[in-house]
Short mmCIF file of C-alpha atoms in Angstrom, two decimals:
data_model
loop_
_atom_site.label_atom_id
_atom_site.label_comp_id
_atom_site.label_asym_id
_atom_site.label_seq_id
_atom_site.Cartn_x
_atom_site.Cartn_y
_atom_site.Cartn_z
CA MET A 1 -103.49 -14.78 -17.04
CA SER A 2 -101.60 -11.06 -14.30
CA PRO A 3 -97.45 -12.73 -13.61
CA THR A 4 -98.42 -11.41 -9.92
CA LEU A 5 -100.49 -13.62 -9.01
CA PRO A 6 -98.03 -17.08 -8.76
CA ILE A 7 -95.83 -14.14 -6.66
CA THR A 8 -98.31 -13.67 -4.14
CA ALA A 9 -99.81 -17.07 -4.22
CA VAL A 10 -95.94 -17.69 -3.59
CA SER A 11 -95.54 -15.28 -1.26
CA ALA A 12 -98.57 -16.14 1.22
CA SER A 13 -97.47 -20.16 0.95
CA LYS A 14 -93.56 -18.78 2.47
CA ALA A 15 -96.06 -16.87 4.86
CA MET A 16 -97.97 -19.30 6.01
CA ARG A 17 -94.65 -21.85 5.68
CA GLU A 18 -93.31 -19.98 8.57
CA GLU A 19 -95.98 -19.71 10.63
CA GLN A 20 -97.37 -22.64 11.30
CA GLU A 21 -93.54 -23.86 11.83
CA LYS A 22 -92.96 -20.89 14.71
CA LYS A 23 -96.05 -22.78 15.77
CA GLY A 24 -94.24 -25.47 16.42
CA ASN A 25 -97.22 -27.61 14.27
CA ASN A 26 -95.07 -28.84 10.68
CA ARG A 27 -94.71 -32.54 10.57
CA MET A 28 -91.97 -34.46 10.30
CA THR A 29 -91.06 -36.04 7.36
CA PRO A 30 -89.91 -39.71 6.53
CA ARG A 31 -86.91 -38.79 5.68
CA GLY A 32 -86.83 -36.65 9.67
CA ALA A 33 -87.66 -39.83 11.01
CA ILE A 34 -84.59 -42.17 9.25
CA VAL A 35 -83.00 -38.67 10.54
CA ALA A 36 -84.21 -38.87 13.93
CA LEU A 37 -83.79 -43.28 14.72
CA SER A 38 -79.93 -43.07 13.27
CA TYR A 39 -79.32 -40.22 15.68
CA MET A 40 -80.95 -42.45 18.60
CA ALA A 41 -79.28 -45.91 17.56
CA PHE A 42 -76.02 -43.69 17.59
CA ALA A 43 -76.40 -41.55 20.86
CA VAL A 44 -76.28 -45.00 22.66
CA LEU A 45 -73.50 -46.71 21.15
CA LEU A 46 -71.52 -43.10 22.21
CA VAL A 47 -73.04 -43.63 25.81
CA MET A 48 -71.61 -46.54 25.96
CA PHE A 49 -68.34 -46.02 24.40
CA ASN A 50 -68.53 -42.71 26.62
CA LYS A 51 -68.66 -44.76 30.07
CA ALA A 52 -66.76 -47.86 28.88
CA ALA A 53 -63.62 -45.18 28.42
CA LEU A 54 -63.83 -43.48 31.66
CA SER A 55 -65.22 -45.48 34.20
CA SER A 56 -64.09 -48.90 32.92
CA TYR A 57 -60.63 -48.30 32.27
CA GLU A 58 -61.59 -45.32 34.42
CA PHE A 59 -59.58 -42.72 32.30
CA PRO A 60 -59.44 -39.78 33.90
CA CYS A 61 -59.61 -37.14 30.85
CA ALA A 62 -62.52 -36.64 29.79
CA ASN A 63 -61.83 -33.90 27.86
CA VAL A 64 -58.99 -34.99 26.41
CA ILE A 65 -61.33 -38.04 24.68
CA THR A 66 -63.30 -34.84 23.20
CA VAL A 67 -60.45 -33.31 21.45
CA MET A 68 -60.09 -36.79 19.65
CA GLN A 69 -63.72 -36.54 18.82
CA MET A 70 -63.13 -33.12 16.76
CA ILE A 71 -59.48 -33.79 15.80
CA LEU A 72 -60.85 -37.43 13.58
CA SER A 73 -64.63 -34.61 12.75
CA THR A 74 -62.22 -32.03 10.85
CA VAL A 75 -59.74 -35.06 9.64
CA VAL A 76 -62.39 -36.47 8.04
CA LEU A 77 -64.30 -32.64 7.07
CA TYR A 78 -61.39 -31.87 5.10
CA VAL A 79 -61.01 -35.10 3.71
CA LEU A 80 -64.40 -35.29 2.35
CA ARG A 81 -64.70 -31.95 1.20
CA LYS A 82 -61.22 -31.56 -0.58
CA LEU A 83 -62.15 -34.55 -2.77
CA ASN A 84 -65.94 -32.71 -3.18
CA LEU A 85 -67.24 -35.79 -1.99
CA ILE A 86 -69.23 -33.48 0.08
CA LYS A 87 -70.01 -29.71 0.65
CA PHE A 88 -70.67 -27.38 3.12
CA SER A 89 -72.87 -25.60 2.31
CA ASP A 90 -77.30 -26.26 0.98
CA ASP A 91 -78.16 -26.40 -2.56
CA SER A 92 -79.32 -22.74 -2.31
CA ALA A 93 -77.88 -20.58 -4.70
CA ASP A 94 -76.20 -17.94 -1.58
CA GLY A 95 -75.56 -20.92 0.39
CA LYS A 96 -73.21 -21.89 -2.93
CA THR A 97 -71.76 -18.39 -3.02
CA ALA A 98 -71.29 -17.89 0.61
CA VAL A 99 -68.97 -21.30 0.78
CA LYS A 100 -66.98 -22.02 -2.56
CA HIS A 101 -64.83 -24.46 -1.04
CA PHE A 102 -63.98 -24.48 2.71
CA VAL A 103 -66.00 -21.34 4.58
CA PRO A 104 -64.73 -18.29 4.86
CA VAL A 105 -63.53 -16.17 8.23
CA ARG A 106 -66.60 -14.46 8.30
CA VAL A 107 -68.88 -17.08 8.56
CA LEU A 108 -67.04 -18.31 10.58
CA ARG A 109 -67.15 -15.19 13.05
CA GLN A 110 -71.25 -15.27 12.53
CA ILE A 111 -70.49 -19.29 13.97
CA SER A 112 -68.47 -18.76 16.28
CA PRO A 113 -71.92 -18.14 19.38
CA LEU A 114 -72.39 -21.74 17.92
CA SER A 115 -69.08 -22.48 18.40
CA ILE A 116 -68.91 -21.56 21.66
CA ALA A 117 -72.64 -23.19 22.86
CA TYR A 118 -71.06 -26.64 21.91
CA LEU A 119 -67.51 -26.54 23.13
CA PHE A 120 -69.61 -26.12 26.60
CA TYR A 121 -71.90 -28.55 24.98
CA MET A 122 -69.30 -31.13 24.95
CA VAL A 123 -66.74 -31.03 27.60
CA VAL A 124 -69.85 -30.52 30.35
CA GLY A 125 -72.24 -33.05 28.64
CA MET A 126 -68.34 -35.72 28.83
CA ALA A 127 -68.22 -34.85 32.40
CA SER A 128 -71.86 -35.58 33.31
CA ILE A 129 -71.19 -39.03 32.24
CA ARG A 130 -68.37 -39.61 35.09
CA GLY A 131 -71.25 -38.33 38.01
CA VAL A 132 -73.91 -40.75 37.98
CA ASN A 133 -74.70 -44.22 36.65
CA VAL A 134 -76.26 -44.51 33.54
CA PRO A 135 -80.05 -45.28 34.30
CA MET A 136 -79.59 -42.37 36.63
CA TYR A 137 -78.06 -40.16 34.21
CA THR A 138 -81.12 -40.98 31.84
CA THR A 139 -83.13 -40.28 34.16
CA LEU A 140 -82.13 -36.48 34.31
CA ARG A 141 -81.02 -35.90 31.17
CA ARG A 142 -85.32 -36.10 30.15
CA THR A 143 -85.98 -32.55 32.13
CA THR A 144 -83.26 -30.96 29.00
CA VAL A 145 -87.14 -30.93 27.36
CA PHE A 146 -88.20 -28.26 29.20
CA PHE A 147 -85.11 -26.04 29.09
CA THR A 148 -85.31 -26.72 25.80
CA ILE A 149 -88.03 -25.16 24.99
CA ILE A 150 -87.33 -22.08 26.28
CA MET A 151 -84.19 -21.65 24.53
CA GLU A 152 -86.71 -22.22 21.70
CA PHE A 153 -88.40 -19.83 23.01
CA LEU A 154 -85.68 -16.92 22.93
CA LEU A 155 -83.74 -17.75 20.42
CA VAL A 156 -85.63 -18.11 17.55
CA GLY A 157 -88.95 -17.28 19.01
CA GLN A 158 -90.52 -20.95 18.33
CA LYS A 159 -93.51 -22.32 19.95
CA HIS A 160 -95.77 -24.89 20.45
CA SER A 161 -99.09 -26.58 21.21
CA ASN A 162 -101.01 -27.55 24.28
CA PRO A 163 -100.73 -31.44 22.80
CA ILE A 164 -96.81 -31.05 22.52
CA ILE A 165 -96.47 -28.76 25.62
CA ALA A 166 -98.14 -31.72 26.98
CA SER A 167 -95.87 -34.44 26.78
CA VAL A 168 -92.96 -32.38 27.68
CA ALA A 169 -94.62 -31.97 31.79
CA ILE A 170 -95.60 -35.86 31.38
CA ILE A 171 -91.61 -36.63 30.67
CA VAL A 172 -90.32 -33.62 33.97
CA LEU A 173 -92.95 -35.54 36.03
CA GLY A 174 -91.72 -38.96 35.37
CA ALA A 175 -87.91 -37.94 35.82
CA PHE A 176 -88.51 -37.25 39.02
CA VAL A 177 -90.62 -39.97 40.38
CA ALA A 178 -87.76 -42.54 38.95
CA GLY A 179 -85.41 -40.78 40.59
CA SER A 180 -87.22 -40.10 44.13
CA ARG A 181 -85.41 -42.87 45.08
CA ASP A 182 -82.27 -42.19 44.40
CA LEU A 183 -82.15 -39.14 46.40
CA SER A 184 -79.81 -39.64 47.89
CA PHE A 185 -77.65 -37.99 45.32
CA GLU A 186 -74.13 -37.07 44.88
CA LEU A 187 -74.94 -33.23 44.87
CA GLU A 188 -71.40 -32.02 42.17
CA GLY A 189 -72.68 -35.38 40.21
CA TYR A 190 -76.72 -34.09 40.16
CA SER A 191 -75.92 -30.27 39.19
CA THR A 192 -73.39 -31.66 36.50
CA VAL A 193 -75.49 -33.42 34.89
CA LEU A 194 -78.13 -29.86 35.20
CA LEU A 195 -75.54 -27.92 33.70
CA SER A 196 -75.56 -30.58 31.60
CA ASN A 197 -78.56 -29.85 30.19
CA ILE A 198 -78.25 -26.56 30.51
CA THR A 199 -76.40 -26.91 27.68
CA THR A 200 -77.39 -28.78 25.50
CA ALA A 201 -80.39 -26.67 24.71
CA ILE A 202 -78.80 -23.65 24.11
CA TYR A 203 -76.23 -25.42 21.79
CA LEU A 204 -79.71 -26.85 20.45
CA ALA A 205 -81.85 -24.44 19.83
CA THR A 206 -78.24 -21.78 18.53
CA ILE A 207 -78.83 -24.80 15.65
CA ALA A 208 -81.99 -24.11 15.14
CA ARG A 209 -81.52 -20.08 14.40
CA LEU A 210 -78.12 -19.91 13.22
CA GLY A 211 -78.31 -23.15 10.69
CA LYS A 212 -81.13 -21.54 8.38
CA THR A 213 -79.34 -18.29 8.27
CA THR A 214 -75.92 -18.86 7.16
CA GLY A 215 -75.66 -21.20 3.97
CA LEU A 216 -74.38 -24.22 5.84
CA ASN A 217 -75.12 -27.86 6.47
CA SER A 218 -74.69 -29.74 8.73
CA PHE A 219 -71.39 -31.00 7.35
CA GLY A 220 -70.33 -27.26 7.05
CA LEU A 221 -71.57 -26.11 10.71
CA MET A 222 -69.72 -29.73 12.02
CA TRP A 223 -66.34 -27.99 10.39
CA CYS A 224 -66.93 -24.79 11.92
CA ASN A 225 -66.80 -26.26 15.10
CA GLY A 226 -63.55 -28.04 14.49
CA LEU A 227 -61.73 -25.16 13.67
CA ILE A 228 -62.51 -22.75 16.64
CA CYS A 229 -63.48 -25.39 18.99
CA GLY A 230 -60.44 -27.76 18.52
CA PRO A 231 -57.10 -25.24 19.86
CA ILE A 232 -59.33 -24.02 22.04
CA LEU A 233 -59.45 -27.41 24.15
CA ILE A 234 -56.20 -28.41 23.02
CA LEU A 235 -55.04 -25.36 24.56
CA TRP A 236 -57.19 -26.40 27.67
CA THR A 237 -55.70 -29.86 28.04
CA LEU A 238 -52.54 -29.16 27.48
CA LEU A 239 -52.59 -26.03 30.86
CA SER A 240 -54.66 -28.10 33.02
CA GLY A 241 -52.74 -31.38 32.25
CA GLU A 242 -55.04 -33.38 31.02
CA LEU A 243 -52.61 -34.64 28.39
CA ASN A 244 -49.38 -35.11 30.29
CA MET A 245 -51.97 -37.21 32.67
CA ALA A 246 -53.39 -39.16 29.32
CA ILE A 247 -50.09 -39.57 28.14
CA ASN A 248 -49.16 -41.59 31.52
CA PHE A 249 -52.14 -43.57 31.25
CA GLU A 250 -50.79 -46.63 32.40
CA SER A 251 -54.11 -48.56 30.13
CA LEU A 252 -53.38 -45.97 27.30
CA HIS A 253 -51.47 -49.49 25.14
CA VAL A 254 -54.53 -51.91 26.03
CA LEU A 255 -56.01 -53.49 23.05
CA GLY A 256 -59.27 -52.79 24.19
CA PHE A 257 -59.02 -49.53 25.99
CA GLN A 258 -58.16 -48.32 22.34
CA VAL A 259 -60.90 -50.15 20.90
CA VAL A 260 -63.51 -48.27 22.70
CA THR A 261 -61.74 -45.05 22.65
CA ALA A 262 -61.07 -45.53 18.67
CA LEU A 263 -65.10 -46.11 17.95
CA SER A 264 -65.94 -43.13 20.18
CA CYS A 265 -64.46 -40.85 17.84
CA ILE A 266 -66.01 -42.85 15.11
CA ILE A 267 -69.02 -43.19 16.66
CA ALA A 268 -69.34 -39.16 17.70
CA PHE A 269 -68.62 -38.43 14.35
CA CYS A 270 -71.53 -40.38 12.62
CA LEU A 271 -73.43 -38.30 15.63
CA ASN A 272 -72.95 -35.14 15.90
CA TYR A 273 -73.60 -35.29 11.69
CA THR A 274 -77.07 -36.70 13.21
CA ILE A 275 -77.64 -33.39 15.84
CA PHE A 276 -76.53 -30.98 13.35
CA LEU A 277 -79.45 -32.80 10.54
CA ASN A 278 -82.50 -33.69 12.92
CA THR A 279 -82.37 -30.47 14.48
CA THR A 280 -82.42 -28.04 11.28
CA LEU A 281 -84.52 -30.36 9.46
CA ASN A 282 -86.54 -31.43 12.68
CA SER A 283 -86.52 -28.77 15.22
CA ALA A 284 -84.48 -28.24 17.95
CA LEU A 285 -87.41 -30.15 20.42
CA THR A 286 -87.32 -32.82 18.23
CA GLN A 287 -83.75 -33.42 18.64
CA THR A 288 -83.89 -33.50 22.24
CA MET A 289 -87.02 -36.00 22.33
CA CYS A 290 -85.66 -38.37 20.52
CA GLY A 291 -82.25 -38.22 22.82
CA ASN A 292 -85.89 -39.40 25.63
CA LEU A 293 -86.51 -42.14 22.90
CA LYS A 294 -83.30 -43.44 22.34
CA ASP A 295 -82.84 -43.86 26.69
CA LEU A 296 -84.42 -46.94 26.44
CA GLY A 297 -81.99 -48.62 24.54
CA THR A 298 -79.32 -46.51 27.23
CA VAL A 299 -81.76 -48.24 30.34
CA PHE A 300 -81.64 -51.62 29.46
CA PHE A 301 -77.32 -51.63 27.87
CA GLY A 302 -76.59 -49.47 31.06
CA TRP A 303 -77.94 -51.41 33.56
CA ILE A 304 -76.25 -55.19 32.06
CA CYS A 305 -72.56 -53.48 31.21
CA PHE A 306 -72.56 -51.37 33.86
CA GLY A 307 -75.27 -51.23 36.92
CA GLY A 308 -75.02 -49.17 38.47
CA LEU A 309 -79.76 -48.28 40.25
CA PRO A 310 -81.31 -51.24 41.64
CA PHE A 311 -84.28 -52.20 40.25
CA ASP A 312 -87.62 -50.54 41.71
CA TRP A 313 -91.59 -50.45 40.77
CA LEU A 314 -91.31 -47.00 41.10
CA ASN A 315 -88.14 -46.32 39.07
CA VAL A 316 -89.76 -48.44 36.51
CA PHE A 317 -93.22 -46.28 36.66
CA GLY A 318 -90.95 -42.76 36.42
CA GLN A 319 -89.29 -44.21 33.39
CA PHE A 320 -92.85 -45.56 31.77
CA LEU A 321 -93.50 -42.02 32.20
CA GLY A 322 -91.11 -40.70 30.46
CA PHE A 323 -91.70 -42.43 27.57
CA LEU A 324 -94.79 -42.13 27.10
CA GLY A 325 -94.35 -38.24 27.61
CA SER A 326 -91.61 -38.30 24.23
CA GLY A 327 -94.46 -41.65 21.87
CA MET A 328 -96.93 -38.41 22.69
CA TYR A 329 -94.59 -36.32 20.77
CA ALA A 330 -93.39 -38.22 18.45
CA TYR A 331 -97.41 -39.10 17.49
CA CYS A 332 -97.94 -35.79 17.30
CA LYS A 333 -95.30 -34.21 15.34
CA LEU A 334 -96.48 -37.57 12.84
CA LYS A 335 -99.68 -36.01 12.72
CA GLY A 336 -98.68 -32.37 13.01
CA LYS A 337 -100.27 -31.31 15.82
#
């Protein structure tokens, strides 16, 4: 038997897989489904706790919460890596060579675009929660899928099938229908959510691009983000006066506020890990679609806990279209269409 035949077969198989992924037709695995469901659960919880801290307790320093979340994440990752409970690279030979213990400086430089995108994603995302009520926030956030498709094509060259495009179109239509009764909007709040959608799309597409080329796994990407973005955010809170405002916050010693903030930091760590894992394991668009599917829980708990948008059948119909489009996308991914 010719020794070149298996090599040729492997090369052809690899080329076929790469072409399949580029077209967005890869089927979701059981592990991918579990990761996606975990992300959705953590995302709902984080929105609730962040909203409670920023609105219910009227905490004026969103960036301080982001800094606390990042510090906790970096400390936990350091301890786990020091105890050899986790690794910062994948199981490939190149990954082990690149990241033996902690991430070297050359890899940090390579990850810097992702960290910058993450910084904007976190800061703008936190600010966008405050501007609108929870139901409308989740409605507007569903338009992120449109920007994600564009960014995936520009940064990764990713293309999607017609059924996937159709599901995205239904989601965007549902967002416009649901928001049509709330046209007396606050321009600043809506603009911030729109900007958050754009930064989210850039961030997820960058994860998909760099996560596969640096040899880092989800823990390694999180570690790099903490090292690069942490000092920048801390400096920003000092210069802007937010840190001083947070220290003098009147409810700082209230047990309820402390519990809400602590849980927000813990859940943020879990959420960030599942975002990286879901985006690299599945795709940036799948990650965005999971964000749409989890909105059902966010809208439900948001209405109960925080109120906001009054009941309206047109809004309900728009929400239904959004969930229908997300369901169509999930079906297409599970069937490999």
